Amino acid sequence: MREKKYLQLHQCLRERLQGMLPGEKLESVRALQKRYQVSLATLNSALKLLTEEGLLRSVQYKGLYRSYPSAETSSRTVVLVLPGREEPLFQRIILSCYEALKARNICVQLSIYCLTLESEVQVLREVLERRPDGVLYMPTTISEALKELLRSWASSVPLVQLNREIGDSALSFVGNQCQEGARQATEMLIRAGHRRIGVIHASNAHFCLDQQERLAGFRQAMESAGLSVSPQWEIAFDSMEPTISSDVVTLLLSPERPTAFFATNAVFLPQLFQKASFCNIKMPEELSVTSFDLGEAFSSLPLKVSHLAQPMKELCFRGVEILEEMMTSRDFSPRRELLPPVLVPGETCRPLKKKGVS
């Protein structure tokens, strides 16, 4: 996925500044614009980040200079490794980690990758072999090769997994109470009177512990209410390219269709709303929805979705706090914390109308 232009420029200028001597002068703003072929707004955004990181100082009427080391700024650098940067979830993690690290005067190196099952091990190996001061990492998948790699570095490089984990007790992790959140979200539908409830989940759920936990929470709520979970009411999405199959139209038009759905991830909901509209199904009058995800993910939808929100800012701040403890104490024993989700009532979970479907 492409980075925003100012972040690309920031990284390029950052590498240049790190190779300069303290007090050495950089080109003028006009010269930098011409050299990198960027707008003034893009350049200023990149320069602002460099100034906040303590690498650059601007002297009025004189120009831009490589900063002198400050006793107040930590020279430690933390690498942030994510599967991407375009989704609201990734954007929230990037911003929250940046804020948390800056609050502790720790430099952050943004290393954003389009991780895949084939590339993830190699990417992580390259990051760890550079021996950074610390790593904040959000896995994409679970594999034994990935577990073995991270386990082999667990005593050498402080590393904290954020939001998703590969499922190894030797590694630190800060995440959400996914199973509990999914159970509560499903119970919203049950309390509203729904008995035929479908589930929308990622097609690669068997690779993702958080997806597995959300499915487990859904099934737990259904079983506790004495409700069956029909495989015919499951909709699986490609998590890397969230498109919905035409089979969903057949499901929605069926007289035995579910009256509600629980979604393990909000990225799948816009497609469901579009298919429901195509089938002349009104939401939420004829089809209710709840989800476990970030509120920002629903910005493109016409309704405010009822959901259990992930407290991502708190999660990232706690992850950075744990990482700093590990970097300072050099105690790499694993820490594991789960934060509770936040109930956000919306407009998509209404009591089931008695006539018609039940």
Coordinates of C-alpha atoms in Angstrom, one line a residue, residues 269-274 276-277 281-284 297-305 347-348 350:
L269 CA -20.3 -4.1 6.3
P270 CA -20.4 -1.6 3.4
Q271 CA -20.7 -4.5 0.9
L272 CA -23.5 -6.0 3.0
F273 CA -25.4 -2.7 3.1
Q274 CA -25.0 -2.5 -0.7
A276 CA -29.3 -5.4 1.1
S277 CA -30.2 -2.3 -0.8
I281 CA -34.2 -4.8 2.2
K282 CA -34.3 -1.9 4.6
M283 CA -31.7 -1.6 7.3
P284 CA -32.3 -1.9 10.2
A297 CA -14.6 2.1 10.0
F298 CA -18.3 2.9 9.7
S299 CA -17.9 6.5 8.3
S300 CA -19.0 5.4 4.8
L301 CA -22.2 3.9 6.0
P302 CA -25.6 5.7 6.1
L303 CA -26.3 4.5 9.6
K304 CA -24.5 4.6 12.9
V305 CA -23.6 0.9 13.5
E347 CA -29.1 2.6 14.8
T348 CA -28.6 -0.8 13.3
R350 CA -33.6 -2.7 16.6

